[in-house]
């Protein structure tokens, strides 16, 4: 039915302590493009979450005692297996999440790249020696894995968001329990199957799938044996998870919402800006935290940019992600479509104009046609909310100062983009925008070598890059005394 080369990659149970664990009841995983059920997965809950944490705790001693080289070899096996099974993993991802197959395979390769990256980076967990304040002492700093890591991951990147957390955790010597989104557990379970084939020992990587978000979330954030909690998702949910983590003073890292400005200055290469905005906005049907949320265009190039951009958006092909030639898939649910339509309608009532868009796609209730709104101002709902859908609001501005002020006028601070060919402006704007990641003449900024993360209410911590291990390590200072006797 699913046309997988290896049907064993489609799993229906949580993966705990190296075993597939069945529970009472199940969750239907539906294809957003067709509404049809792709698979049913056993519905785990609080008890299974506790079992997974126990397994991770028990596995920690042996895993953390392995050398970085030994862990790297197993992580590399996992990376190789992900790449060997790219077609199947991509297909599973499209079936449960909806993004076009080529984009789904791109996500699997992106996720695998974090495993490859951290397999290597784990070998470079350097300590330090520090000159002591007196001659009889020596100060040495070592870094050690923090312990059991718990994670909650979203449906928009069912593979890569797990890979980028788990790879850093495992490479550091930590063990890991993840609760993937209930809409998209199949990618997580396929990763578990490959982790097992790669030789990653039982208990080191655990996946618990269940629809009791509150109960399982409470265990993952409040359990005394969990040392660190990491989350990717909305700012609202992130805030309450952070407060739950306070009871045991857990280390937390949060990758939360965004409201990315995409600024096009008069001196920009307009064709390049159109191409950058298209990919930054409509990737994953607009459902990423770093998707362009507001397009800010300087008055002198507003007409040219808008005309070329609308033409480019018209060229996107909406449909079932498994169909040849489709470049933009459905949204995750009909509810998600309705939420975005409300933002569009409210902004049109407030004075925005519909330059492109059609509610009636005839494709199904989870589809929303790529939409462009002009005449938008920063106080409209489409601009001051995270859209998480395929809509581009275009806002005009007069000068650089105004562009920076509009860009920063949000509680979010994840990604920003701008296009300019003036080197002085490039530095002024790059330093002036309050965002953790800035794309300069570039619409796609995510990769394993770079630190992914936000400022303000977009979260804390960094994933990927040489900084990505820090969140999974404790710094321990050793003071050796009595050395002059
Ligand atoms: C996200 O939307 O949270 C992740 C996007 C990315 O990794 O590029």
PDB file of N, CA, C and O in Angstrom, residues 74-120:
ATOM      1  N   UNK A  74      28.970   4.643  15.891  1.00  0.00           N
ATOM      2  CA  UNK A  74      27.560   4.215  15.867  1.00  0.00           C
ATOM      3  C   UNK A  74      26.672   5.290  15.224  1.00  0.00           C
ATOM      4  O   UNK A  74      25.750   4.977  14.462  1.00  0.00           O
ATOM      5  N   UNK A  75      26.971   6.536  15.525  1.00  0.00           N
ATOM      6  CA  UNK A  75      26.181   7.623  14.913  1.00  0.00           C
ATOM      7  C   UNK A  75      26.388   7.645  13.398  1.00  0.00           C
ATOM      8  O   UNK A  75      25.457   7.894  12.631  1.00  0.00           O
ATOM      9  N   UNK A  76      27.611   7.366  12.995  1.00  0.00           N
ATOM     10  CA  UNK A  76      27.869   7.343  11.540  1.00  0.00           C
ATOM     11  C   UNK A  76      27.099   6.185  10.880  1.00  0.00           C
ATOM     12  O   UNK A  76      26.540   6.348   9.795  1.00  0.00           O
ATOM     13  N   UNK A  77      27.032   5.043  11.553  1.00  0.00           N
ATOM     14  CA  UNK A  77      26.205   3.940  11.018  1.00  0.00           C
ATOM     15  C   UNK A  77      24.766   4.418  10.824  1.00  0.00           C
ATOM     16  O   UNK A  77      24.114   4.099   9.827  1.00  0.00           O
ATOM     17  N   UNK A  78      24.268   5.156  11.836  1.00  0.00           N
ATOM     18  CA  UNK A  78      22.878   5.637  11.790  1.00  0.00           C
ATOM     19  C   UNK A  78      22.701   6.603  10.608  1.00  0.00           C
ATOM     20  O   UNK A  78      21.743   6.484   9.843  1.00  0.00           O
ATOM     21  N   UNK A  79      23.664   7.517  10.470  1.00  0.00           N
ATOM     22  CA  UNK A  79      23.633   8.455   9.345  1.00  0.00           C
ATOM     23  C   UNK A  79      23.599   7.689   8.009  1.00  0.00           C
ATOM     24  O   UNK A  79      22.782   7.968   7.131  1.00  0.00           O
ATOM     25  N   UNK A  80      24.501   6.696   7.888  1.00  0.00           N
ATOM     26  CA  UNK A  80      24.567   5.948   6.622  1.00  0.00           C
ATOM     27  C   UNK A  80      23.240   5.248   6.334  1.00  0.00           C
ATOM     28  O   UNK A  80      22.759   5.254   5.194  1.00  0.00           O
ATOM     29  N   UNK A  81      22.632   4.679   7.361  1.00  0.00           N
ATOM     30  CA  UNK A  81      21.359   3.970   7.165  1.00  0.00           C
ATOM     31  C   UNK A  81      20.239   4.952   6.777  1.00  0.00           C
ATOM     32  O   UNK A  81      19.370   4.626   5.967  1.00  0.00           O
ATOM     33  N   UNK A  82      20.277   6.129   7.358  1.00  0.00           N
ATOM     34  CA  UNK A  82      19.260   7.127   6.968  1.00  0.00           C
ATOM     35  C   UNK A  82      19.418   7.484   5.497  1.00  0.00           C
ATOM     36  O   UNK A  82      18.441   7.601   4.759  1.00  0.00           O
ATOM     37  N   UNK A  83      20.671   7.672   5.073  1.00  0.00           N
ATOM     38  CA  UNK A  83      20.894   8.048   3.670  1.00  0.00           C
ATOM     39  C   UNK A  83      20.577   6.869   2.737  1.00  0.00           C
ATOM     40  O   UNK A  83      20.006   7.057   1.658  1.00  0.00           O
ATOM     41  N   UNK A  84      20.908   5.647   3.169  1.00  0.00           N
ATOM     42  CA  UNK A  84      20.606   4.465   2.337  1.00  0.00           C
ATOM     43  C   UNK A  84      19.097   4.293   2.158  1.00  0.00           C
ATOM     44  O   UNK A  84      18.639   3.724   1.171  1.00  0.00           O
ATOM     45  N   UNK A  85      18.344   4.740   3.150  1.00  0.00           N
ATOM     46  CA  UNK A  85      16.881   4.551   3.120  1.00  0.00           C
ATOM     47  C   UNK A  85      16.134   5.854   2.839  1.00  0.00           C
ATOM     48  O   UNK A  85      14.964   6.000   3.197  1.00  0.00           O
ATOM     49  N   UNK A  86      16.837   6.766   2.185  1.00  0.00           N
ATOM     50  CA  UNK A  86      16.278   8.103   1.939  1.00  0.00           C
ATOM     51  C   UNK A  86      14.922   8.050   1.231  1.00  0.00           C
ATOM     52  O   UNK A  86      13.981   8.771   1.591  1.00  0.00           O
ATOM     53  N   UNK A  87      14.808   7.180   0.242  1.00  0.00           N
ATOM     54  CA  UNK A  87      13.553   7.134  -0.529  1.00  0.00           C
ATOM     55  C   UNK A  87      12.384   6.719   0.364  1.00  0.00           C
ATOM     56  O   UNK A  87      11.320   7.340   0.338  1.00  0.00           O
ATOM     57  N   UNK A  88      12.589   5.679   1.153  1.00  0.00           N
ATOM     58  CA  UNK A  88      11.504   5.214   2.028  1.00  0.00           C
ATOM     59  C   UNK A  88      11.188   6.234   3.122  1.00  0.00           C
ATOM     60  O   UNK A  88      10.015   6.497   3.414  1.00  0.00           O
ATOM     61  N   UNK A  89      12.236   6.780   3.722  1.00  0.00           N
ATOM     62  CA  UNK A  89      12.001   7.756   4.802  1.00  0.00           C
ATOM     63  C   UNK A  89      11.278   8.986   4.252  1.00  0.00           C
ATOM     64  O   UNK A  89      10.393   9.556   4.896  1.00  0.00           O
ATOM     65  N   UNK A  90      11.643   9.379   3.030  1.00  0.00           N
ATOM     66  CA  UNK A  90      10.976  10.525   2.406  1.00  0.00           C
ATOM     67  C   UNK A  90       9.512  10.218   2.129  1.00  0.00           C
ATOM     68  O   UNK A  90       8.616  11.042   2.373  1.00  0.00           O
ATOM     69  N   UNK A  91       9.260   9.032   1.665  1.00  0.00           N
ATOM     70  CA  UNK A  91       7.884   8.629   1.351  1.00  0.00           C
ATOM     71  C   UNK A  91       7.010   8.581   2.616  1.00  0.00           C
ATOM     72  O   UNK A  91       5.888   9.089   2.632  1.00  0.00           O
ATOM     73  N   UNK A  92       7.562   8.002   3.665  1.00  0.00           N
ATOM     74  CA  UNK A  92       6.827   7.950   4.939  1.00  0.00           C
ATOM     75  C   UNK A  92       6.519   9.377   5.405  1.00  0.00           C
ATOM     76  O   UNK A  92       5.407   9.692   5.849  1.00  0.00           O
ATOM     77  N   UNK A  93       7.512  10.251   5.255  1.00  0.00           N
ATOM     78  CA  UNK A  93       7.346  11.634   5.723  1.00  0.00           C
ATOM     79  C   UNK A  93       6.250  12.349   4.921  1.00  0.00           C
ATOM     80  O   UNK A  93       5.375  13.022   5.482  1.00  0.00           O
ATOM     81  N   UNK A  94       6.260  12.181   3.613  1.00  0.00           N
ATOM     82  CA  UNK A  94       5.214  12.820   2.800  1.00  0.00           C
ATOM     83  C   UNK A  94       3.841  12.257   3.155  1.00  0.00           C
ATOM     84  O   UNK A  94       2.863  13.006   3.266  1.00  0.00           O
ATOM     85  N   UNK A  95       3.776  10.950   3.356  1.00  0.00           N
ATOM     86  CA  UNK A  95       2.479  10.333   3.662  1.00  0.00           C
ATOM     87  C   UNK A  95       1.872  10.872   4.953  1.00  0.00           C
ATOM     88  O   UNK A  95       0.670  11.071   5.055  1.00  0.00           O
ATOM     89  N   UNK A  96       2.716  11.134   5.954  1.00  0.00           N
ATOM     90  CA  UNK A  96       2.137  11.573   7.231  1.00  0.00           C
ATOM     91  C   UNK A  96       2.098  13.088   7.379  1.00  0.00           C
ATOM     92  O   UNK A  96       1.319  13.618   8.165  1.00  0.00           O
ATOM     93  N   UNK A  97       2.968  13.808   6.639  1.00  0.00           N
ATOM     94  CA  UNK A  97       3.084  15.249   6.863  1.00  0.00           C
ATOM     95  C   UNK A  97       2.577  16.068   5.685  1.00  0.00           C
ATOM     96  O   UNK A  97       2.135  17.196   5.865  1.00  0.00           O
ATOM     97  N   UNK A  98       2.701  15.555   4.470  1.00  0.00           N
ATOM     98  CA  UNK A  98       2.130  16.237   3.318  1.00  0.00           C
ATOM     99  C   UNK A  98       3.110  16.952   2.419  1.00  0.00           C
ATOM    100  O   UNK A  98       2.795  17.244   1.269  1.00  0.00           O
ATOM    101  N   UNK A  99       4.322  17.253   2.889  1.00  0.00           N
ATOM    102  CA  UNK A  99       5.217  18.060   2.036  1.00  0.00           C
ATOM    103  C   UNK A  99       5.607  17.255   0.786  1.00  0.00           C
ATOM    104  O   UNK A  99       5.637  16.006   0.840  1.00  0.00           O
ATOM    105  N   UNK A 100       5.883  17.936  -0.332  1.00  0.00           N
ATOM    106  CA  UNK A 100       6.226  17.228  -1.561  1.00  0.00           C
ATOM    107  C   UNK A 100       7.414  16.276  -1.354  1.00  0.00           C
ATOM    108  O   UNK A 100       8.313  16.574  -0.564  1.00  0.00           O
ATOM    109  N   UNK A 101       7.384  15.170  -2.096  1.00  0.00           N
ATOM    110  CA  UNK A 101       8.371  14.105  -1.884  1.00  0.00           C
ATOM    111  C   UNK A 101       9.817  14.609  -1.959  1.00  0.00           C
ATOM    112  O   UNK A 101      10.651  14.239  -1.123  1.00  0.00           O
ATOM    113  N   UNK A 102      10.106  15.467  -2.934  1.00  0.00           N
ATOM    114  CA  UNK A 102      11.492  15.953  -3.059  1.00  0.00           C
ATOM    115  C   UNK A 102      11.872  16.742  -1.811  1.00  0.00           C
ATOM    116  O   UNK A 102      13.004  16.644  -1.312  1.00  0.00           O
ATOM    117  N   UNK A 103      10.916  17.511  -1.297  1.00  0.00           N
ATOM    118  CA  UNK A 103      11.185  18.297  -0.093  1.00  0.00           C
ATOM    119  C   UNK A 103      11.329  17.371   1.124  1.00  0.00           C
ATOM    120  O   UNK A 103      12.156  17.612   2.011  1.00  0.00           O
ATOM    121  N   UNK A 104      10.527  16.308   1.143  1.00  0.00           N
ATOM    122  CA  UNK A 104      10.602  15.344   2.250  1.00  0.00           C
ATOM    123  C   UNK A 104      11.962  14.649   2.251  1.00  0.00           C
ATOM    124  O   UNK A 104      12.593  14.488   3.312  1.00  0.00           O
ATOM    125  N   UNK A 105      12.427  14.268   1.073  1.00  0.00           N
ATOM    126  CA  UNK A 105      13.761  13.635   1.004  1.00  0.00           C
ATOM    127  C   UNK A 105      14.827  14.646   1.427  1.00  0.00           C
ATOM    128  O   UNK A 105      15.809  14.290   2.082  1.00  0.00           O
ATOM    129  N   UNK A 106      14.616  15.891   1.033  1.00  0.00           N
ATOM    130  CA  UNK A 106      15.538  16.958   1.460  1.00  0.00           C
ATOM    131  C   UNK A 106      15.566  17.054   2.979  1.00  0.00           C
ATOM    132  O   UNK A 106      16.625  17.225   3.584  1.00  0.00           O
ATOM    133  N   UNK A 107      14.401  16.923   3.604  1.00  0.00           N
ATOM    134  CA  UNK A 107      14.381  16.985   5.073  1.00  0.00           C
ATOM    135  C   UNK A 107      15.143  15.805   5.681  1.00  0.00           C
ATOM    136  O   UNK A 107      15.865  15.967   6.672  1.00  0.00           O
ATOM    137  N   UNK A 108      14.976  14.616   5.104  1.00  0.00           N
ATOM    138  CA  UNK A 108      15.671  13.445   5.660  1.00  0.00           C
ATOM    139  C   UNK A 108      17.197  13.647   5.556  1.00  0.00           C
ATOM    140  O   UNK A 108      17.943  13.394   6.515  1.00  0.00           O
ATOM    141  N   UNK A 109      17.639  14.163   4.402  1.00  0.00           N
ATOM    142  CA  UNK A 109      19.083  14.405   4.237  1.00  0.00           C
ATOM    143  C   UNK A 109      19.548  15.498   5.207  1.00  0.00           C
ATOM    144  O   UNK A 109      20.653  15.419   5.774  1.00  0.00           O
ATOM    145  N   UNK A 110      18.701  16.498   5.405  1.00  0.00           N
ATOM    146  CA  UNK A 110      18.999  17.586   6.361  1.00  0.00           C
ATOM    147  C   UNK A 110      19.109  17.006   7.778  1.00  0.00           C
ATOM    148  O   UNK A 110      20.071  17.290   8.508  1.00  0.00           O
ATOM    149  N   UNK A 111      18.159  16.151   8.157  1.00  0.00           N
ATOM    150  CA  UNK A 111      18.206  15.515   9.483  1.00  0.00           C
ATOM    151  C   UNK A 111      19.456  14.653   9.625  1.00  0.00           C
ATOM    152  O   UNK A 111      20.182  14.738  10.629  1.00  0.00           O
ATOM    153  N   UNK A 112      19.730  13.847   8.598  1.00  0.00           N
ATOM    154  CA  UNK A 112      20.894  12.953   8.649  1.00  0.00           C
ATOM    155  C   UNK A 112      22.188  13.760   8.785  1.00  0.00           C
ATOM    156  O   UNK A 112      23.133  13.344   9.464  1.00  0.00           O
ATOM    157  N   UNK A 113      22.206  14.946   8.164  1.00  0.00           N
ATOM    158  CA  UNK A 113      23.416  15.782   8.219  1.00  0.00           C
ATOM    159  C   UNK A 113      23.759  16.170   9.661  1.00  0.00           C
ATOM    160  O   UNK A 113      24.934  16.309  10.012  1.00  0.00           O
ATOM    161  N   UNK A 114      22.743  16.316  10.505  1.00  0.00           N
ATOM    162  CA  UNK A 114      23.026  16.630  11.918  1.00  0.00           C
ATOM    163  C   UNK A 114      23.683  15.432  12.609  1.00  0.00           C
ATOM    164  O   UNK A 114      24.546  15.592  13.473  1.00  0.00           O
ATOM    165  N   UNK A 115      23.258  14.230  12.214  1.00  0.00           N
ATOM    166  CA  UNK A 115      23.851  13.033  12.825  1.00  0.00           C
ATOM    167  C   UNK A 115      25.317  12.925  12.405  1.00  0.00           C
ATOM    168  O   UNK A 115      26.211  12.671  13.222  1.00  0.00           O
ATOM    169  N   UNK A 116      25.564  13.171  11.122  1.00  0.00           N
ATOM    170  CA  UNK A 116      26.945  13.131  10.632  1.00  0.00           C
ATOM    171  C   UNK A 116      27.782  14.215  11.323  1.00  0.00           C
ATOM    172  O   UNK A 116      28.891  13.979  11.793  1.00  0.00           O
ATOM    173  N   UNK A 117      27.203  15.419  11.395  1.00  0.00           N
ATOM    174  CA  UNK A 117      27.919  16.556  11.977  1.00  0.00           C
ATOM    175  C   UNK A 117      28.314  16.271  13.434  1.00  0.00           C
ATOM    176  O   UNK A 117      29.460  16.421  13.836  1.00  0.00           O
ATOM    177  N   UNK A 118      27.332  15.829  14.225  1.00  0.00           N
ATOM    178  CA  UNK A 118      27.610  15.651  15.654  1.00  0.00           C
ATOM    179  C   UNK A 118      28.449  14.395  15.927  1.00  0.00           C
ATOM    180  O   UNK A 118      29.136  14.335  16.950  1.00  0.00           O
ATOM    181  N   UNK A 119      28.389  13.417  15.023  1.00  0.00           N
ATOM    182  CA  UNK A 119      29.288  12.270  15.168  1.00  0.00           C
ATOM    183  C   UNK A 119      30.728  12.782  15.207  1.00  0.00           C
ATOM    184  O   UNK A 119      31.550  12.322  16.016  1.00  0.00           O
ATOM    185  N   UNK A 120      31.031  13.755  14.372  1.00  0.00           N
ATOM    186  CA  UNK A 120      32.380  14.324  14.331  1.00  0.00           C
ATOM    187  C   UNK A 120      32.609  15.301  15.483  1.00  0.00           C
ATOM    188  O   UNK A 120      33.645  15.294  16.131  1.00  0.00           O
TER     189      UNK A 120
END
